[in-house]
Coordinates of N, CA and C in Angstrom, one line a residue:
X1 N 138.1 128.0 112.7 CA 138.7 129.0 113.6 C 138.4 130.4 113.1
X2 N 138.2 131.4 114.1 CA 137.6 132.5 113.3 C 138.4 133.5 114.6
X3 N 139.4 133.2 115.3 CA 140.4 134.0 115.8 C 141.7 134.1 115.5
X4 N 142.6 135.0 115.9 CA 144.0 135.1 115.3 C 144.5 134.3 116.7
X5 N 145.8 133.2 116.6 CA 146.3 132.9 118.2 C 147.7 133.4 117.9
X6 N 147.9 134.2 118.4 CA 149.2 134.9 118.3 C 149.4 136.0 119.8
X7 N 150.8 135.7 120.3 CA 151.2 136.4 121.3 C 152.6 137.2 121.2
X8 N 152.1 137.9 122.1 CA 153.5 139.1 121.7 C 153.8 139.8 123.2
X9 N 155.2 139.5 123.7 CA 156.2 139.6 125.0 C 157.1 140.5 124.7
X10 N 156.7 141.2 125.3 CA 158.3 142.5 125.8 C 158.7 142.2 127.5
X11 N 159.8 141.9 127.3 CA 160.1 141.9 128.8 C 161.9 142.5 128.9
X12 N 161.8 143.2 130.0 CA 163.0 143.7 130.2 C 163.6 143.9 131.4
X13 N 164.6 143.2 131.7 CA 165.6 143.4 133.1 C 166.4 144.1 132.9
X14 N 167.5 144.1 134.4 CA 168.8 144.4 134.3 C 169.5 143.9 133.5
X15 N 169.3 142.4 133.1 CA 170.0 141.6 132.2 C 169.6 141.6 131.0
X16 N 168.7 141.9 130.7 CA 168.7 141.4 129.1 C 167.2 142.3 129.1
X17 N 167.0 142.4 127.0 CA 165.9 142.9 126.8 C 165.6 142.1 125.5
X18 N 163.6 141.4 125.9 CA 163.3 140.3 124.9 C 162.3 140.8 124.4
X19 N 161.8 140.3 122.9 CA 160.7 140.5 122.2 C 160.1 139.4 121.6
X20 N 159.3 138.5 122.1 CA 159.0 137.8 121.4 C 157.6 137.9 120.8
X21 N 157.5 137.6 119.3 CA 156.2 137.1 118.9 C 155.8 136.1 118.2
X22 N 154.7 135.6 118.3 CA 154.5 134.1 117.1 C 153.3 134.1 117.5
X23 N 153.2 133.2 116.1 CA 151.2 132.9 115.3 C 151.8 131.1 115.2
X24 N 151.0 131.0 116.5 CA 150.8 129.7 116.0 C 150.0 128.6 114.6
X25 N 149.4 129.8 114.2 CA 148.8 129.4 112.7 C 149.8 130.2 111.6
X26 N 150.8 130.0 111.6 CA 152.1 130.6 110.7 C 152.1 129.7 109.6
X27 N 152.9 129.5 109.3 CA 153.7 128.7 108.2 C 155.6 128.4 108.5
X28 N 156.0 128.6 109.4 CA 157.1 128.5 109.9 C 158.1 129.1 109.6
X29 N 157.8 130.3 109.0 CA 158.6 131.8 109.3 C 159.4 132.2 110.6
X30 N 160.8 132.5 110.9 CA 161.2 132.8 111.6 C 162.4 134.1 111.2
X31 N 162.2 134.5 112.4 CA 163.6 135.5 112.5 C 163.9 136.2 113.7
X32 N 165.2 135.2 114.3 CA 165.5 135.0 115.3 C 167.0 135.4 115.8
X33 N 166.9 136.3 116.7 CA 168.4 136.8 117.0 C 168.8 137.1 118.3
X34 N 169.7 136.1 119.4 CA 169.9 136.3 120.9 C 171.5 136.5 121.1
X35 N 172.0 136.7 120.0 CA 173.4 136.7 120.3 C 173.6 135.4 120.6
X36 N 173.3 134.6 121.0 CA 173.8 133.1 120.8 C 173.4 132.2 119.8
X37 N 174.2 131.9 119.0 CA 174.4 131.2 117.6 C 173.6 129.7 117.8
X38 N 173.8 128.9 118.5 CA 173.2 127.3 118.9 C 171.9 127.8 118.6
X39 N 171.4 128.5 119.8 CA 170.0 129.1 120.5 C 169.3 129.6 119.5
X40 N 169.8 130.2 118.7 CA 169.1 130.9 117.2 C 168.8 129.7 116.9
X41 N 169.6 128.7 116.5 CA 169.2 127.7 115.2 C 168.4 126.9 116.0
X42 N 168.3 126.3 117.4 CA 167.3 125.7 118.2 C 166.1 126.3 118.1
X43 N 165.5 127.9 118.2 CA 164.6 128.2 118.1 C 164.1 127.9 116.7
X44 N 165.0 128.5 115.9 CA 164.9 128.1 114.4 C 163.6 127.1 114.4
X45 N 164.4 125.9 114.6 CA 163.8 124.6 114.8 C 162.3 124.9 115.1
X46 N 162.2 125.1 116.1 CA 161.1 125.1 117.3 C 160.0 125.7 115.9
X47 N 160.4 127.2 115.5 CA 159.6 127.7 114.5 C 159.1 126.7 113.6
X48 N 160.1 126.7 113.2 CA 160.1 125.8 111.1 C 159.1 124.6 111.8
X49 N 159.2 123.5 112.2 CA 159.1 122.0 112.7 C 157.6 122.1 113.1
X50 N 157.6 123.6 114.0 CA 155.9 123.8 115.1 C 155.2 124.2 113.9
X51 N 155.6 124.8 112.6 CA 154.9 125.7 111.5 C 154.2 127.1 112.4
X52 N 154.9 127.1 113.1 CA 154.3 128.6 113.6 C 155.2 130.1 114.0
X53 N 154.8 131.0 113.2 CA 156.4 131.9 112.4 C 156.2 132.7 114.1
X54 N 157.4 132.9 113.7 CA 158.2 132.9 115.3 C 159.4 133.9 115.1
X55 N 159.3 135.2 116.2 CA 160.3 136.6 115.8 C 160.9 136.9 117.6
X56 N 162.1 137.0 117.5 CA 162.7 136.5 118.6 C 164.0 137.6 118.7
X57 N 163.7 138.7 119.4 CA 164.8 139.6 119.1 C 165.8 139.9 121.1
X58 N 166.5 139.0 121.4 CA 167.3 139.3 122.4 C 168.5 140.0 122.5
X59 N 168.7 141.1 123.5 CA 169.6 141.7 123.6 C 170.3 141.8 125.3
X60 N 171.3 140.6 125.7 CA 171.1 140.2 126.8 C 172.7 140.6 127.6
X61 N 173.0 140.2 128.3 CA 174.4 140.5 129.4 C 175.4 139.8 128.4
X62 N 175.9 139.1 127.6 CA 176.4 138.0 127.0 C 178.2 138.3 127.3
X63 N 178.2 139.6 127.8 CA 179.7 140.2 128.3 C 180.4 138.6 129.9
X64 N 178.6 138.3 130.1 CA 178.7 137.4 131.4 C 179.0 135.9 130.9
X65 N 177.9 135.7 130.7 CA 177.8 134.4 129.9 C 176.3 134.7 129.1
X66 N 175.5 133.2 128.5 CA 174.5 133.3 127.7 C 173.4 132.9 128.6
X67 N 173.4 132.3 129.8 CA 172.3 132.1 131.1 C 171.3 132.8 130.7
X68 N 171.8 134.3 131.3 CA 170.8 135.2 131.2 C 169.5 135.5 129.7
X69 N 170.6 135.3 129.2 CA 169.7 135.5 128.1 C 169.1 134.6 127.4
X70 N 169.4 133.3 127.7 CA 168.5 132.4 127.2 C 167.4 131.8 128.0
X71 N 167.7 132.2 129.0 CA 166.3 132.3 130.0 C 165.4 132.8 129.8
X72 N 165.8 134.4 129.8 CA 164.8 135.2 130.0 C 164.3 135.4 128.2
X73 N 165.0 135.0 127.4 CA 164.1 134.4 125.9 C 163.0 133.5 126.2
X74 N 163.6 132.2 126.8 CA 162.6 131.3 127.2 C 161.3 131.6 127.9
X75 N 161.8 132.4 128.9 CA 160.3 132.9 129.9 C 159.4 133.3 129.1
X76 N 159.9 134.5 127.8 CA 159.3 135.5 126.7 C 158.5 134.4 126.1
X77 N 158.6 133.9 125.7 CA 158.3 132.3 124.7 C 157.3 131.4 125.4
X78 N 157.6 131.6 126.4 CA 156.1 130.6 127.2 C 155.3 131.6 127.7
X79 N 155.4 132.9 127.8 CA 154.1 134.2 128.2 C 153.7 133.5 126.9
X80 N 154.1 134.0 125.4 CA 154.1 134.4 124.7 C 153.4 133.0 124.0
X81 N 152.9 132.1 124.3 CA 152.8 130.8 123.5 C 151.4 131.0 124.2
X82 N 151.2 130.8 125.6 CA 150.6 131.0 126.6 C 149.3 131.9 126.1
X83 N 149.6 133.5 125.9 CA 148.8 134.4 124.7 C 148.0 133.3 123.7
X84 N 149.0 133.0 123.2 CA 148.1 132.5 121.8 C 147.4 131.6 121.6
X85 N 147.9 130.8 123.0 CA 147.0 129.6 123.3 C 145.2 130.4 123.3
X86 N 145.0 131.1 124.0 CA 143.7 131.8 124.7 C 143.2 130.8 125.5
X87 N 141.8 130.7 124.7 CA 140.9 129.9 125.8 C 141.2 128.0 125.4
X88 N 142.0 127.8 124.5 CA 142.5 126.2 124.4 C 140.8 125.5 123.6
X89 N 139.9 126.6 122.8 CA 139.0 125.7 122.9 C 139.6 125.1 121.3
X90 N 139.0 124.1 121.5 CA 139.2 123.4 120.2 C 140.4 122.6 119.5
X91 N 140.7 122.3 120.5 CA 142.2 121.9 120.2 C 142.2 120.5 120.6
X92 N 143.7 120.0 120.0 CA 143.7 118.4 120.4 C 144.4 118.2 121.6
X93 N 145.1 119.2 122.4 CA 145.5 119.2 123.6 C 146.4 118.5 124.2
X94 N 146.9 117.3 123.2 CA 148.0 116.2 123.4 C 148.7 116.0 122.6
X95 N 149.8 116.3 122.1 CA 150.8 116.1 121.3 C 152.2 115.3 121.9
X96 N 152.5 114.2 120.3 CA 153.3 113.4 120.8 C 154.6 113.0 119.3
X97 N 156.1 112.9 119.4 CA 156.6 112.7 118.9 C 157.8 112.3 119.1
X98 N 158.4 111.4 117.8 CA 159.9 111.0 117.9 C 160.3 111.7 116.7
X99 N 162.0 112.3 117.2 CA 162.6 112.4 115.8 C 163.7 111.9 115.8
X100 N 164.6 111.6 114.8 CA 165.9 111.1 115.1 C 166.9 111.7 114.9
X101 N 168.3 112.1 114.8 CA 169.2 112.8 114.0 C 170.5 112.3 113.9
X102 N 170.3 111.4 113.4 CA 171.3 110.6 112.9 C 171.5 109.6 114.0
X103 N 172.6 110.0 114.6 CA 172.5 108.7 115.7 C 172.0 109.2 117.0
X104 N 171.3 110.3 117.2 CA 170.5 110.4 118.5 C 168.9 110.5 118.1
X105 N 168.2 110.2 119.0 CA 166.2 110.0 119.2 C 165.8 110.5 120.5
X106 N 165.2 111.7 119.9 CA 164.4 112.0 121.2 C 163.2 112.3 121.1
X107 N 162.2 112.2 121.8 CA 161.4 112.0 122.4 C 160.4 113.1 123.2
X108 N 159.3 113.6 122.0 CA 158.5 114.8 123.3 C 157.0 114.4 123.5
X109 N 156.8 114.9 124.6 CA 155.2 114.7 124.8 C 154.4 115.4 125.6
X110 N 153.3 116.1 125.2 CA 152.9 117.7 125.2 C 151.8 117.7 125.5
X111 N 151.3 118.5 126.7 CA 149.6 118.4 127.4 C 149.7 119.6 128.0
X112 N 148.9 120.2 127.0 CA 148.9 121.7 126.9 C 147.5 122.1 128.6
X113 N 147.7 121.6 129.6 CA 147.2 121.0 130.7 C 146.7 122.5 131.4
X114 N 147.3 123.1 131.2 CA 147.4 124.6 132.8 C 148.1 124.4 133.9
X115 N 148.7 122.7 133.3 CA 149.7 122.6 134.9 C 150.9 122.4 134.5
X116 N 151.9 123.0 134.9 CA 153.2 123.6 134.3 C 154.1 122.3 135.6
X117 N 154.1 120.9 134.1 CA 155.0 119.9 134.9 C 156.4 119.6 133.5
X118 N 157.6 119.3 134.2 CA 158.8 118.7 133.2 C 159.3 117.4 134.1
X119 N 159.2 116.0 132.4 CA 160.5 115.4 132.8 C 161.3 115.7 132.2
X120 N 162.6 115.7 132.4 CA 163.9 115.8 131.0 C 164.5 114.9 131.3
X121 N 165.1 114.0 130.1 CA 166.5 113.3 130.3 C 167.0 113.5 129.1
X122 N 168.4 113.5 129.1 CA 169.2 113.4 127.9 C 171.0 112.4 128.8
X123 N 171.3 111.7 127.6 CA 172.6 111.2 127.9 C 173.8 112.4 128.3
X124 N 174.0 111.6 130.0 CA 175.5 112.1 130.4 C 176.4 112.1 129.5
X125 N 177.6 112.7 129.5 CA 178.6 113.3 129.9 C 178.6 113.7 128.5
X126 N 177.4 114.9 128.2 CA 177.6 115.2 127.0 C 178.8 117.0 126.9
X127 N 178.9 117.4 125.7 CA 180.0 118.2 125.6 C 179.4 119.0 126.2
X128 N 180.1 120.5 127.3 CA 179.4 121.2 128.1 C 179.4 122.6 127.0
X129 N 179.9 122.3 126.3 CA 179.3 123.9 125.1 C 179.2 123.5 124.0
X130 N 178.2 123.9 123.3 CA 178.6 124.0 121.6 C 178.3 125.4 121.1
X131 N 179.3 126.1 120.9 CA 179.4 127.6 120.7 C 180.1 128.2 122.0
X132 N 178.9 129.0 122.0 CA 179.1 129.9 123.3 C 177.0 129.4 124.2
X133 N 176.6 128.1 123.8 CA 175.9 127.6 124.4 C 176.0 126.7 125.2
X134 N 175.5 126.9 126.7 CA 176.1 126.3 127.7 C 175.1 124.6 127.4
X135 N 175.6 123.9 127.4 CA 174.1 122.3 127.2 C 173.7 122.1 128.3
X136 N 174.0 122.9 129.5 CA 173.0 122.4 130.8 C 172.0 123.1 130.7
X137 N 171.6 123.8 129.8 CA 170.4 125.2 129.9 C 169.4 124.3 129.3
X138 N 169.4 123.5 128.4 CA 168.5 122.6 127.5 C 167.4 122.7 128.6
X139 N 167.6 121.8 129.5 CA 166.4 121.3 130.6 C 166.2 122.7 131.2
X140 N 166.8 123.9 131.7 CA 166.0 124.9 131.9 C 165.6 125.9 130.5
X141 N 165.8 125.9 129.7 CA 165.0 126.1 128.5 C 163.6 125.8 128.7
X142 N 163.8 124.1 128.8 CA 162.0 123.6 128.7 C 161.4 123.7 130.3
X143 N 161.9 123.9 131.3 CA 161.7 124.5 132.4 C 161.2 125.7 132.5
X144 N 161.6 126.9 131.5 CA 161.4 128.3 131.7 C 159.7 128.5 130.8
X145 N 160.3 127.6 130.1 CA 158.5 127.7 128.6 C 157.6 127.2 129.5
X146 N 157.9 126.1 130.1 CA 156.6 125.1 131.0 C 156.3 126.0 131.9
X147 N 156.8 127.2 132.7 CA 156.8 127.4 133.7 C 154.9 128.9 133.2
X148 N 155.7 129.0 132.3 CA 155.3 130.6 132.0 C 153.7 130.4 131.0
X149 N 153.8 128.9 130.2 CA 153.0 128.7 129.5 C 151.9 128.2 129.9
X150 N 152.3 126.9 131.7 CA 151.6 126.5 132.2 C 151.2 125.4 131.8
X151 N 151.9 124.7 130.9 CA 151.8 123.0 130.3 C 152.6 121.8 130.9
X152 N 152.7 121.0 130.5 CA 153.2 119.8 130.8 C 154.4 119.5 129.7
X153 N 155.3 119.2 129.8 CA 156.4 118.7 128.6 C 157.0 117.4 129.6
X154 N 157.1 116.1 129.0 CA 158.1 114.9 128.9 C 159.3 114.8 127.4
X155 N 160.1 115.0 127.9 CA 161.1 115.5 126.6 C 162.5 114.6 127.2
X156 N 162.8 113.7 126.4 CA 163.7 112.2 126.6 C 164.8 111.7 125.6
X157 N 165.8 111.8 125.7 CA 166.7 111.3 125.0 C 167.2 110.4 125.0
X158 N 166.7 109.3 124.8 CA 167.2 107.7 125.0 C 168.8 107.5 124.8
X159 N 169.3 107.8 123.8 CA 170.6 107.6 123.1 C 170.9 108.8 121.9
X160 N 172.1 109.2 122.2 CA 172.8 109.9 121.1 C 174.1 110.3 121.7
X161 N 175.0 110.5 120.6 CA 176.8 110.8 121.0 C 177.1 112.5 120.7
X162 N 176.7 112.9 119.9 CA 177.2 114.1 119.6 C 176.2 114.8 120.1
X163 N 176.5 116.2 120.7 CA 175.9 117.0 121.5 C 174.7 118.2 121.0
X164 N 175.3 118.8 119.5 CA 174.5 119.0 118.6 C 173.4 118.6 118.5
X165 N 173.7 117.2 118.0 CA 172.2 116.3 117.6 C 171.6 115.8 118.4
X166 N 172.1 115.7 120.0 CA 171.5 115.0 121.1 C 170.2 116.6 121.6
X167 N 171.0 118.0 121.3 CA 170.2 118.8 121.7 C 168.9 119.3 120.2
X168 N 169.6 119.6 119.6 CA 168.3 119.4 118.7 C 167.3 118.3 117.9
X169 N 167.4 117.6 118.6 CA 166.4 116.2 118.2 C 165.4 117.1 119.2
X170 N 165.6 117.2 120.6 CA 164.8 117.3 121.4 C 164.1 118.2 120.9
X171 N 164.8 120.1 120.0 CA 164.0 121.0 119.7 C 162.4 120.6 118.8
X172 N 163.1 119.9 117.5 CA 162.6 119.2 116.8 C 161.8 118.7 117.4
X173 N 161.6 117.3 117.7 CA 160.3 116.8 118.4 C 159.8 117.6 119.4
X174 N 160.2 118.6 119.9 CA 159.7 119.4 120.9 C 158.3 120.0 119.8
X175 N 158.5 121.2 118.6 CA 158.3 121.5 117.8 C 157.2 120.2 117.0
X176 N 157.2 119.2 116.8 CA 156.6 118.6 116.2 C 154.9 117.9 117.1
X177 N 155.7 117.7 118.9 CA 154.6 117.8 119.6 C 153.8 118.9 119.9
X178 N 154.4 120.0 119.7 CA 153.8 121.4 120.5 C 152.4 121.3 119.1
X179 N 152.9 121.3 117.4 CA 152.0 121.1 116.4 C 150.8 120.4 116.9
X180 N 151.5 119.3 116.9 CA 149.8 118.5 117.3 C 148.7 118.7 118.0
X181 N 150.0 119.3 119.6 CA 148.6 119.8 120.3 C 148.1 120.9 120.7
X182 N 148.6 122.1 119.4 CA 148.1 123.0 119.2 C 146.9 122.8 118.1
X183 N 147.1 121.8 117.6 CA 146.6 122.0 116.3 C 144.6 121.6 116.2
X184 N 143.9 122.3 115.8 CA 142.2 122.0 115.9 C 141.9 121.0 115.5
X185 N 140.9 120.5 116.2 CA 140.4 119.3 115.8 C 139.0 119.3 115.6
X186 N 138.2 118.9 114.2 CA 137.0 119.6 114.5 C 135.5 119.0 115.4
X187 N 136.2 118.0 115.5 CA 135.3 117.3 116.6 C 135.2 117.3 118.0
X188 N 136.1 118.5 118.3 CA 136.3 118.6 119.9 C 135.0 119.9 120.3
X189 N 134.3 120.2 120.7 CA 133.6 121.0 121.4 C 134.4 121.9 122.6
X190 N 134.3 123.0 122.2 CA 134.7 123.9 123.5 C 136.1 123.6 124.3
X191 N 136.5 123.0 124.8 CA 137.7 122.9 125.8 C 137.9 121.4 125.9
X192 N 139.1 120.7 125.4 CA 139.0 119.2 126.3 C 139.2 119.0 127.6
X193 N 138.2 119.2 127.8 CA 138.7 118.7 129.8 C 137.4 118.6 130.2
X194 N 137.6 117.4 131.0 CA 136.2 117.0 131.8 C 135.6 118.2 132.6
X195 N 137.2 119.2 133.0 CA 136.8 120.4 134.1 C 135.7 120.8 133.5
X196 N 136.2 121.8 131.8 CA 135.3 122.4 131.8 C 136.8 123.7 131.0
X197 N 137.8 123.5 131.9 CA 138.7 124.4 131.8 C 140.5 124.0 131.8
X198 N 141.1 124.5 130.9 CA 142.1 124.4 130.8 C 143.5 125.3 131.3

């Protein structure tokens, strides 16, 4: 590799003002601040797990709730992944993993495609906050990355009880697939795709 992949997102609304940057050739450096406490240590994850150092500075409505702002973090984060991707040449383009956390396993799988598709499941009638993080946002989380980044995510939670560990297994293996199929392979030539283009 003889380029830097790294992207960098300013975006700013009425609601909220985001900064994101990350090198997907990091070492899993982060430093991460949205006013919501969960959401910090979820990206956390995402950083440390992906090994790719990750700087995340939101300043959002939070007077309302955390919607806003963890959205429009999210959107920041899929421009911004998107950037660093570039031209996708060389890469393994499919990444896949399980992680477990204690008694929950979930499940990601990652096709860094140009077509911005999500499944999500995770087990019903899980706790509707932990903190001041709402747990219906999980699936628009990976909704707002997929949307902006223009990949594919299947992201599954077969079983787990506690709501903590049912939401970050997901980060985690999220993080562990996005590695893979960021990561070079040196026997791929130019772009994997029969197109031509990714």
């Amino acid at each position: 590799m003889n380029y830097s992949r790294v992207g960098r997102v300013e975006r700013t609304t009425k609601e909220s003002n985001v900064l994101v940057e990350l090198d997907l050739d990091g070492s899993g450096k982060v430093d991460v601040s949205t006013g919501v406490g969960f959401f910090d240590h979820m990206l956390s994850q995402l950083g440390k797990h992906g090994l790719m150092d990750l700087t995340v500075k939101t300043e959002g409505d939070l007077h309302i709730d955390s919607h806003h702002t963890v959205e429009d973090t999210a959107l920041a984060l899929g421009e911004a992944l998107r950037q660093a991707l570039g031209s996708k040449e060389g890469i393994r383009r499919f990444g896949h993993a399980w992680v477990p956390l204690d008694e929950a396993l979930a499940q990601a799988t990652v096709d860094l495609s140009g077509r911005p598709y999500v499944i999500h499941s995770e087990p019903e009638r899980m706790a509707p906050m932990i903190g001041s993080y709402d747990t219906t946002l999980t699936r628009h989380v990976i909704e707002s990355i997929v949307a902006k980044a223009q990949i594919c995510i299947h992201l599954q939670v077969p079983y787990g009880r506690n709501a903590h560990h049912i939401v970050e297994a997901q980060f985690k293996a999220l993080a562990q697939a996005m590695r893979d199929a960021c990561a070079f392979d040196p026997r791929v030539v130019g772009v994997p795709s029969t197109k031509g283009i990714l």
